[in-house]
Amino acid sequence: MAKRSISFVCQSCGAITPKWAGRCESCGEWNSIQEERPASGVGGGPAAARSAKGRVFPLVGLSGESKEAPRIVTGVQELDRVTGGGFVKGSAILVGGDPGIGKSTLLIQASAVLANQGHKIVYISGEEAVDQVRLRSERLGLSASPVALAAETSVEDIIATLQSEKNPALVIIDSIQTLWTEQADSPPGTVTQVRASAQALVRYAKKSGCTVVIVGHVTKDGQIAGPRVVEHMVDAVLYFEGDGAHQYRILRGVKNRFGATDEIGVFEMTDMGLKEVANPSSLFLGERNANTPGAAVFAGLEGTRPLLVEIQALVAPSSLGTPRRAVIGWDTARLSMILAVLEARCGVKFSQHDVYLNVAGGLRINEPAADLAVAAALISSLSGVALPMDCVYFGEVSLSGGVRPVAQANSRLKEARKLGFGQAVISGANQKDANNGLDKVRGLDELGELVATVASGS
Ligand code: TYD
Ligand code: MG
């Protein structure tokens, strides 16, 4: 049979099918399948051209001498924290995020800092013309930094240029969707092109010891070839997130072969570019008002970093048969669970009420430790009794109505004290080993005790 030269590739997940279909069978995405020529594409890197005979390589044991990976430390602390202490030499890093979130701004600022330290930095822009990048750096006050700049989209040309420049310390490719390589026939931005280009760049990083930072746009509807296919190839994946309504941006490590992944870096977008936020708790505490019921401060943890966030609840009588439950920044299923536990175990009824829950500042919380703060906010709003201004809450609520301990209670309490809080309501088990300077730490074993605590206004 003749070799197939055309196949159909899902632009969302990269699955290959022999026939076109309206819906990808692999990921369920609609309208994502496009015709591509795989003959020189998917995985058809250099191996295709070489002879079939393999080279014999030595096998080694797990123990043996290994060196700590050398790193390029940017000095931008929020960035270094997320990368695990600086960019590792010879690694490939994907920085993903929605268009317009500030990826280019972050990277041009980091490039300037590194170039000022004497590192050789190359910034390749495939999206913006050289003039545009220059204008932006001028506005940010970075134009004096010795960053080497080019607007280029051919992977082969980029790699040849980097090699002729004696392999810089760090190269930034902005963005992977604009690149194209001769290894694949499909148009730029398709999965095949994105994958082949990323492969070539990752191979270059490993071979030359140059750190390659690849920018990738992610769209919510997955129409543009997502950088998800690139995630498997690179050593670290950082996501830059935030929402248009707020000034702050969070850089989050999703994958990191050289460090922890649960770290975040917080930045604020200003008219002078991104600024580091050393004390993010102040951002997420909202405009606090002593007499408003329904607001509870949660002492959370993002990675190794404690973060205080205000959780706001509004419980209002409902005119609907099925009352509304609306949640922003937390898990809807988790809210239903807390409401059910409050009803079943503590006798607090919400069945005639609409419930709205919001996490201040637009942050998204995933920790179950927020259960207790959510419960406190709900009870406070329902009863109309405001919670004490200087009190933080954390603890996981179980279906039986028990309050369970959470990790790192002491660092949460320490952060609370640093920000001027004097009281905490936590789980009983956490209270036993809590070692802190707060005036009053109340330990609860049952959620019912929280109801009594809130109602008494203490
Ligand atoms: P950009 O870095 O171009 O985003 P991305 O590369 O992720 O697509 O950032 C674009 C947004 O940032 C733009 O909407 C304007 C805003 N911005 C500022 O608010 N202040 C600044 O100093 C800069 C450079 C950008
Ligand atoms: Mg950009």
CSV table of N, CA and C in Angstrom, one decimal, residues 100-223:
chain,number,residue,atom,x,y,z
A,100,GLY,N,-2.3,38.7,26.2
A,100,GLY,CA,-2.5,39.9,26.9
A,100,GLY,C,-2.3,39.9,28.4
A,101,ILE,N,-1.9,38.8,29.0
A,101,ILE,CA,-1.8,38.7,30.4
A,101,ILE,C,-0.5,39.3,30.9
A,102,GLY,N,0.5,39.4,30.0
A,102,GLY,CA,1.8,40.0,30.4
A,102,GLY,C,3.0,39.1,30.3
A,103,LYS,N,2.9,38.1,29.5
A,103,LYS,CA,4.0,37.2,29.4
A,103,LYS,C,5.3,37.9,28.8
A,104,SER,N,5.0,38.6,27.7
A,104,SER,CA,6.1,39.3,27.0
A,104,SER,C,6.7,40.4,27.9
A,105,THR,N,5.9,41.1,28.7
A,105,THR,CA,6.3,42.1,29.6
A,105,THR,C,7.2,41.5,30.7
A,106,LEU,N,6.8,40.4,31.3
A,106,LEU,CA,7.5,39.7,32.3
A,106,LEU,C,8.9,39.3,31.8
A,107,LEU,N,8.9,38.7,30.6
A,107,LEU,CA,10.2,38.1,30.0
A,107,LEU,C,11.1,39.2,29.6
A,108,ILE,N,10.6,40.3,29.0
A,108,ILE,CA,11.5,41.3,28.6
A,108,ILE,C,12.1,42.0,29.8
A,109,GLN,N,11.3,42.1,30.9
A,109,GLN,CA,11.9,42.7,32.1
A,109,GLN,C,13.0,41.7,32.7
A,110,ALA,N,12.7,40.4,32.8
A,110,ALA,CA,13.7,39.5,33.3
A,110,ALA,C,14.9,39.5,32.4
A,111,SER,N,14.7,39.6,31.1
A,111,SER,CA,15.9,39.6,30.2
A,111,SER,C,16.8,40.8,30.5
A,112,ALA,N,16.1,41.9,30.7
A,112,ALA,CA,16.9,43.1,31.0
A,112,ALA,C,17.7,43.0,32.2
A,113,VAL,N,17.1,42.4,33.3
A,113,VAL,CA,17.8,42.3,34.6
A,113,VAL,C,19.0,41.4,34.4
A,114,LEU,N,18.8,40.3,33.6
A,114,LEU,CA,19.9,39.3,33.4
A,114,LEU,C,21.0,39.9,32.6
A,115,ALA,N,20.6,40.6,31.5
A,115,ALA,CA,21.6,41.2,30.6
A,115,ALA,C,22.4,42.3,31.4
A,116,ASN,N,21.8,43.0,32.3
A,116,ASN,CA,22.5,44.0,33.1
A,116,ASN,C,23.5,43.3,34.0
A,117,GLN,N,23.3,42.0,34.4
A,117,GLN,CA,24.2,41.3,35.2
A,117,GLN,C,25.4,40.7,34.4
A,118,GLY,N,25.3,40.9,33.1
A,118,GLY,CA,26.4,40.4,32.3
A,118,GLY,C,26.1,39.1,31.5
A,119,HIS,N,24.9,38.6,31.7
A,119,HIS,CA,24.6,37.3,30.9
A,119,HIS,C,24.3,37.7,29.5
A,120,LYS,N,24.5,36.8,28.6
A,120,LYS,CA,24.2,37.0,27.2
A,120,LYS,C,22.8,36.5,27.0
A,121,ILE,N,21.9,37.5,26.6
A,121,ILE,CA,20.5,37.1,26.5
A,121,ILE,C,20.0,37.5,25.1
A,122,VAL,N,19.3,36.6,24.5
A,122,VAL,CA,18.7,36.8,23.2
A,122,VAL,C,17.1,36.8,23.3
A,123,TYR,N,16.5,37.7,22.8
A,123,TYR,CA,15.0,37.8,22.8
A,123,TYR,C,14.5,37.7,21.3
A,124,ILE,N,13.9,36.6,21.0
A,124,ILE,CA,13.4,36.5,19.6
A,124,ILE,C,11.9,36.7,19.7
A,125,SER,N,11.4,37.7,19.0
A,125,SER,CA,9.9,37.9,19.0
A,125,SER,C,9.4,37.5,17.6
A,126,GLY,N,8.4,36.7,17.7
A,126,GLY,CA,7.7,36.2,16.4
A,126,GLY,C,6.4,37.0,16.3
A,127,GLU,N,6.0,37.7,17.3
A,127,GLU,CA,4.7,38.3,17.3
A,127,GLU,C,4.8,39.8,17.0
A,128,GLU,N,5.8,40.4,17.6
A,128,GLU,CA,5.9,41.9,17.5
A,128,GLU,C,7.2,42.2,16.7
A,129,ALA,N,7.1,43.3,16.0
A,129,ALA,CA,8.2,43.8,15.2
A,129,ALA,C,9.3,44.3,16.2
A,130,VAL,N,10.5,44.4,15.7
A,130,VAL,CA,11.6,44.9,16.6
A,130,VAL,C,11.2,46.3,17.2
A,131,ASP,N,10.6,47.2,16.4
A,131,ASP,CA,10.3,48.5,16.8
A,131,ASP,C,9.3,48.5,18.0
A,132,GLN,N,8.3,47.5,17.9
A,132,GLN,CA,7.3,47.4,18.9
A,132,GLN,C,8.0,47.0,20.3
A,133,VAL,N,8.9,46.0,20.2
A,133,VAL,CA,9.6,45.6,21.4
A,133,VAL,C,10.4,46.7,21.9
A,134,ARG,N,11.1,47.5,21.0
A,134,ARG,CA,11.9,48.6,21.5
A,134,ARG,C,11.1,49.6,22.2
A,135,LEU,N,9.9,49.9,21.6
A,135,LEU,CA,9.1,51.0,22.2
A,135,LEU,C,8.7,50.6,23.6
A,136,ARG,N,8.3,49.3,23.7
A,136,ARG,CA,7.9,48.9,25.0
A,136,ARG,C,9.0,48.9,26.0
A,137,SER,N,10.2,48.5,25.6
A,137,SER,CA,11.3,48.5,26.6
A,137,SER,C,11.7,50.0,26.9
A,138,GLU,N,11.5,50.9,26.0
A,138,GLU,CA,11.8,52.3,26.2
A,138,GLU,C,10.8,52.8,27.3
A,139,ARG,N,9.5,52.4,27.1
A,139,ARG,CA,8.5,52.8,28.1
A,139,ARG,C,8.8,52.2,29.5
A,140,LEU,N,9.4,51.0,29.5
A,140,LEU,CA,9.6,50.4,30.8
A,140,LEU,C,11.0,50.8,31.4
A,141,GLY,N,11.7,51.7,30.6
A,141,GLY,CA,13.0,52.1,31.1
A,141,GLY,C,14.1,51.1,31.0
A,142,LEU,N,14.0,50.2,30.0
A,142,LEU,CA,14.9,49.1,29.9
A,142,LEU,C,15.9,49.2,28.7
A,143,SER,N,15.7,50.3,27.9
A,143,SER,CA,16.3,50.3,26.6
A,143,SER,C,17.9,50.3,26.7
A,144,ALA,N,18.4,50.6,27.9
A,144,ALA,CA,19.9,50.6,28.0
A,144,ALA,C,20.5,49.2,28.2
A,145,SER,N,19.6,48.2,28.5
A,145,SER,CA,20.1,46.9,28.8
A,145,SER,C,20.6,46.2,27.5
A,146,PRO,N,21.7,45.5,27.6
A,146,PRO,CA,22.3,44.9,26.4
A,146,PRO,C,21.6,43.6,26.0
A,147,VAL,N,20.3,43.6,25.8
A,147,VAL,CA,19.6,42.4,25.3
A,147,VAL,C,19.7,42.3,23.8
A,148,ALA,N,20.0,41.2,23.2
A,148,ALA,CA,20.1,41.0,21.8
A,148,ALA,C,18.7,40.7,21.3
A,149,LEU,N,18.2,41.4,20.3
A,149,LEU,CA,16.8,41.4,19.9
A,149,LEU,C,16.7,41.0,18.4
A,150,ALA,N,15.7,40.2,18.1
A,150,ALA,CA,15.4,40.0,16.7
A,150,ALA,C,13.9,39.6,16.5
A,151,ALA,N,13.4,39.9,15.4
A,151,ALA,CA,12.0,39.4,15.1
A,151,ALA,C,12.1,38.3,14.0
A,152,GLU,N,11.9,37.1,14.4
A,152,GLU,CA,12.2,36.0,13.5
A,152,GLU,C,11.2,34.8,13.8
A,153,THR,N,10.9,34.0,12.7
A,153,THR,CA,9.9,33.0,13.0
A,153,THR,C,10.4,31.6,12.5
A,154,SER,N,11.5,31.6,11.8
A,154,SER,CA,12.0,30.3,11.3
A,154,SER,C,12.9,29.6,12.3
A,155,VAL,N,12.5,28.4,12.7
A,155,VAL,CA,13.3,27.7,13.7
A,155,VAL,C,14.7,27.4,13.3
A,156,GLU,N,14.8,27.0,12.0
A,156,GLU,CA,16.2,26.7,11.6
A,156,GLU,C,17.1,28.0,11.6
A,157,ASP,N,16.5,29.1,11.2
A,157,ASP,CA,17.3,30.3,11.2
A,157,ASP,C,17.6,30.7,12.6
A,158,ILE,N,16.7,30.6,13.5
A,158,ILE,CA,16.9,31.0,14.9
A,158,ILE,C,18.0,30.2,15.5
A,159,ILE,N,18.0,28.8,15.3
A,159,ILE,CA,19.0,28.0,15.9
A,159,ILE,C,20.4,28.3,15.2
A,160,ALA,N,20.4,28.5,13.9
A,160,ALA,CA,21.7,28.8,13.3
A,160,ALA,C,22.3,30.1,13.8
A,161,THR,N,21.4,31.1,14.0
A,161,THR,CA,21.8,32.4,14.6
A,161,THR,C,22.4,32.2,16.0
A,162,LEU,N,21.7,31.5,16.8
A,162,LEU,CA,22.1,31.3,18.2
A,162,LEU,C,23.5,30.6,18.2
A,163,GLN,N,23.7,29.6,17.3
A,163,GLN,CA,24.9,28.9,17.3
A,163,GLN,C,26.1,29.8,16.8
A,164,SER,N,25.8,30.7,15.9
A,164,SER,CA,26.8,31.6,15.4
A,164,SER,C,27.1,32.7,16.4
A,165,GLU,N,26.2,32.9,17.3
A,165,GLU,CA,26.4,33.8,18.4
A,165,GLU,C,27.0,33.2,19.6
A,166,LYS,N,27.6,32.0,19.4
A,166,LYS,CA,28.3,31.2,20.5
A,166,LYS,C,27.3,30.9,21.6
A,167,ASN,N,26.1,30.5,21.3
A,167,ASN,CA,25.1,30.0,22.3
A,167,ASN,C,25.0,30.9,23.6
A,168,PRO,N,24.0,31.8,23.5
A,168,PRO,CA,23.8,32.7,24.7
A,168,PRO,C,23.4,31.9,25.9
A,169,ALA,N,23.3,32.6,27.1
A,169,ALA,CA,23.0,31.9,28.3
A,169,ALA,C,21.5,31.6,28.3
A,170,LEU,N,20.7,32.6,27.8
A,170,LEU,CA,19.3,32.4,27.8
A,170,LEU,C,18.7,33.0,26.5
A,171,VAL,N,17.7,32.2,25.9
A,171,VAL,CA,17.0,32.7,24.8
A,171,VAL,C,15.5,32.7,25.0
A,172,ILE,N,14.8,33.7,24.7
A,172,ILE,CA,13.4,33.8,24.9
A,172,ILE,C,12.7,33.7,23.5
A,173,ILE,N,11.8,32.8,23.3
A,173,ILE,CA,11.1,32.6,22.1
A,173,ILE,C,9.7,33.1,22.3
A,174,ASP,N,9.2,34.1,21.7
A,174,ASP,CA,7.9,34.7,22.0
A,174,ASP,C,7.2,34.8,20.6
A,175,SER,N,6.3,33.9,20.3
A,175,SER,CA,5.8,32.8,21.0
A,175,SER,C,5.9,31.5,20.1
A,176,ILE,N,5.7,30.4,20.6
A,176,ILE,CA,5.8,29.1,19.9
A,176,ILE,C,4.8,29.1,18.8
A,177,GLN,N,3.6,29.7,18.9
A,177,GLN,CA,2.6,29.6,17.9
A,177,GLN,C,3.0,30.3,16.6
A,178,THR,N,3.9,31.2,16.7
A,178,THR,CA,4.3,31.9,15.4
A,178,THR,C,5.4,31.2,14.7
A,179,LEU,N,6.1,30.3,15.3
A,179,LEU,CA,7.2,29.6,14.7
A,179,LEU,C,6.8,28.6,13.6
A,180,TRP,N,7.8,28.4,12.7
A,180,TRP,CA,7.6,27.3,11.8
A,180,TRP,C,8.9,26.7,11.4
A,181,THR,N,8.9,25.4,11.2
A,181,THR,CA,10.1,24.7,10.9
A,181,THR,C,9.9,24.0,9.6
A,182,GLU,N,11.0,23.8,8.8
A,182,GLU,CA,10.9,23.1,7.6
A,182,GLU,C,10.7,21.6,7.8
A,183,GLN,N,10.8,21.1,9.0
A,183,GLN,CA,10.6,19.7,9.3
A,183,GLN,C,9.1,19.4,9.2
A,184,ALA,N,8.2,20.3,9.1
A,184,ALA,CA,6.8,20.0,9.0
A,184,ALA,C,6.1,20.9,8.0
A,185,ASP,N,5.2,20.4,7.3
A,185,ASP,CA,4.5,21.1,6.1
A,185,ASP,C,3.4,22.0,6.6
A,186,SER,N,2.8,21.7,7.7
A,186,SER,CA,1.6,22.4,8.1
A,186,SER,C,1.8,23.9,8.4
A,187,PRO,N,0.7,24.7,8.4
A,187,PRO,CA,0.9,26.1,8.6
A,187,PRO,C,1.3,26.4,10.1
A,188,PRO,N,1.9,27.5,10.4
A,188,PRO,CA,2.3,27.8,11.7
A,188,PRO,C,1.1,27.8,12.7
A,189,GLY,N,1.3,27.4,13.9
A,189,GLY,CA,0.2,27.4,14.8
A,189,GLY,C,-0.5,26.1,15.0
A,190,THR,N,-0.3,25.2,14.0
A,190,THR,CA,-0.9,23.9,14.1
A,190,THR,C,-0.1,23.0,15.0
A,191,VAL,N,-0.8,22.0,15.5
A,191,VAL,CA,-0.1,21.1,16.5
A,191,VAL,C,1.2,20.6,15.9
A,192,THR,N,1.2,20.2,14.7
A,192,THR,CA,2.4,19.6,14.1
A,192,THR,C,3.5,20.5,14.1
A,193,GLN,N,3.2,21.8,13.7
A,193,GLN,CA,4.3,22.8,13.7
A,193,GLN,C,4.8,23.1,15.1
A,194,VAL,N,3.8,23.3,16.0
A,194,VAL,CA,4.2,23.6,17.4
A,194,VAL,C,5.0,22.5,18.0
A,195,ARG,N,4.6,21.3,17.7
A,195,ARG,CA,5.4,20.2,18.3
A,195,ARG,C,6.8,20.1,17.7
A,196,ALA,N,6.8,20.2,16.3
A,196,ALA,CA,8.1,20.0,15.7
A,196,ALA,C,9.1,21.2,16.1
A,197,SER,N,8.5,22.4,16.2
A,197,SER,CA,9.4,23.5,16.5
A,197,SER,C,9.9,23.4,17.9
A,198,ALA,N,9.0,23.0,18.8
A,198,ALA,CA,9.4,22.8,20.2
A,198,ALA,C,10.4,21.7,20.4
A,199,GLN,N,10.2,20.7,19.6
A,199,GLN,CA,11.2,19.6,19.7
A,199,GLN,C,12.6,20.1,19.3
A,200,ALA,N,12.7,20.8,18.2
A,200,ALA,CA,13.9,21.3,17.7
A,200,ALA,C,14.6,22.2,18.8
A,201,LEU,N,13.7,23.1,19.4
A,201,LEU,CA,14.3,24.0,20.4
A,201,LEU,C,14.8,23.3,21.7
A,202,VAL,N,14.0,22.3,22.1
A,202,VAL,CA,14.4,21.5,23.3
A,202,VAL,C,15.7,20.8,23.0
A,203,ARG,N,15.8,20.2,21.8
A,203,ARG,CA,17.0,19.5,21.4
A,203,ARG,C,18.2,20.5,21.5
A,204,TYR,N,18.0,21.7,20.9
A,204,TYR,CA,19.0,22.7,20.9
A,204,TYR,C,19.5,23.1,22.3
A,205,ALA,N,18.5,23.2,23.2
A,205,ALA,CA,18.8,23.6,24.6
A,205,ALA,C,19.7,22.6,25.3
A,206,LYS,N,19.3,21.3,25.1
A,206,LYS,CA,20.1,20.2,25.7
A,206,LYS,C,21.5,20.1,25.2
A,207,LYS,N,21.6,20.3,23.9
A,207,LYS,CA,22.9,20.2,23.2
A,207,LYS,C,23.8,21.3,23.6
A,208,SER,N,23.3,22.5,23.6
A,208,SER,CA,24.1,23.7,23.7
A,208,SER,C,24.3,24.2,25.2
A,209,GLY,N,23.4,23.8,26.1
A,209,GLY,CA,23.5,24.3,27.5
A,209,GLY,C,22.9,25.6,27.6
A,210,CYS,N,22.2,26.1,26.6
A,210,CYS,CA,21.5,27.4,26.6
A,210,CYS,C,20.1,27.2,27.2
A,211,THR,N,19.7,28.1,28.0
A,211,THR,CA,18.3,27.9,28.6
A,211,THR,C,17.3,28.5,27.6
A,212,VAL,N,16.3,27.7,27.2
A,212,VAL,CA,15.3,28.2,26.2
A,212,VAL,C,14.0,28.4,26.9
A,213,VAL,N,13.5,29.7,26.9
A,213,VAL,CA,12.2,30.0,27.5
A,213,VAL,C,11.2,30.1,26.3
A,214,ILE,N,10.2,29.3,26.3
A,214,ILE,CA,9.2,29.3,25.2
A,214,ILE,C,7.9,29.9,25.7
A,215,VAL,N,7.4,30.9,25.0
A,215,VAL,CA,6.1,31.5,25.4
A,215,VAL,C,5.0,30.8,24.6
A,216,GLY,N,3.9,30.5,25.2
A,216,GLY,CA,2.8,29.8,24.5
A,216,GLY,C,1.5,30.4,25.0
A,217,HIS,N,0.7,30.8,24.0
A,217,HIS,CA,-0.7,31.3,24.4
A,217,HIS,C,-1.6,30.1,24.6
A,218,VAL,N,-2.4,30.2,25.6
A,218,VAL,CA,-3.5,29.2,25.8
A,218,VAL,C,-4.8,29.9,25.6
A,219,THR,N,-5.7,29.3,24.8
A,219,THR,CA,-7.0,29.9,24.7
A,219,THR,C,-8.0,29.0,25.3
A,220,LYS,N,-9.1,29.5,25.8
A,220,LYS,CA,-10.0,28.7,26.6
A,220,LYS,C,-10.7,27.7,25.7
A,221,ASP,N,-11.0,28.2,24.4
A,221,ASP,CA,-11.8,27.3,23.6
A,221,ASP,C,-10.9,26.3,22.8
A,222,GLY,N,-9.6,26.4,23.0
A,222,GLY,CA,-8.7,25.4,22.4
A,222,GLY,C,-8.6,25.3,20.9
A,223,GLN,N,-9.0,26.4,20.2
A,223,GLN,CA,-9.0,26.4,18.8
A,223,GLN,C,-7.6,26.6,18.2
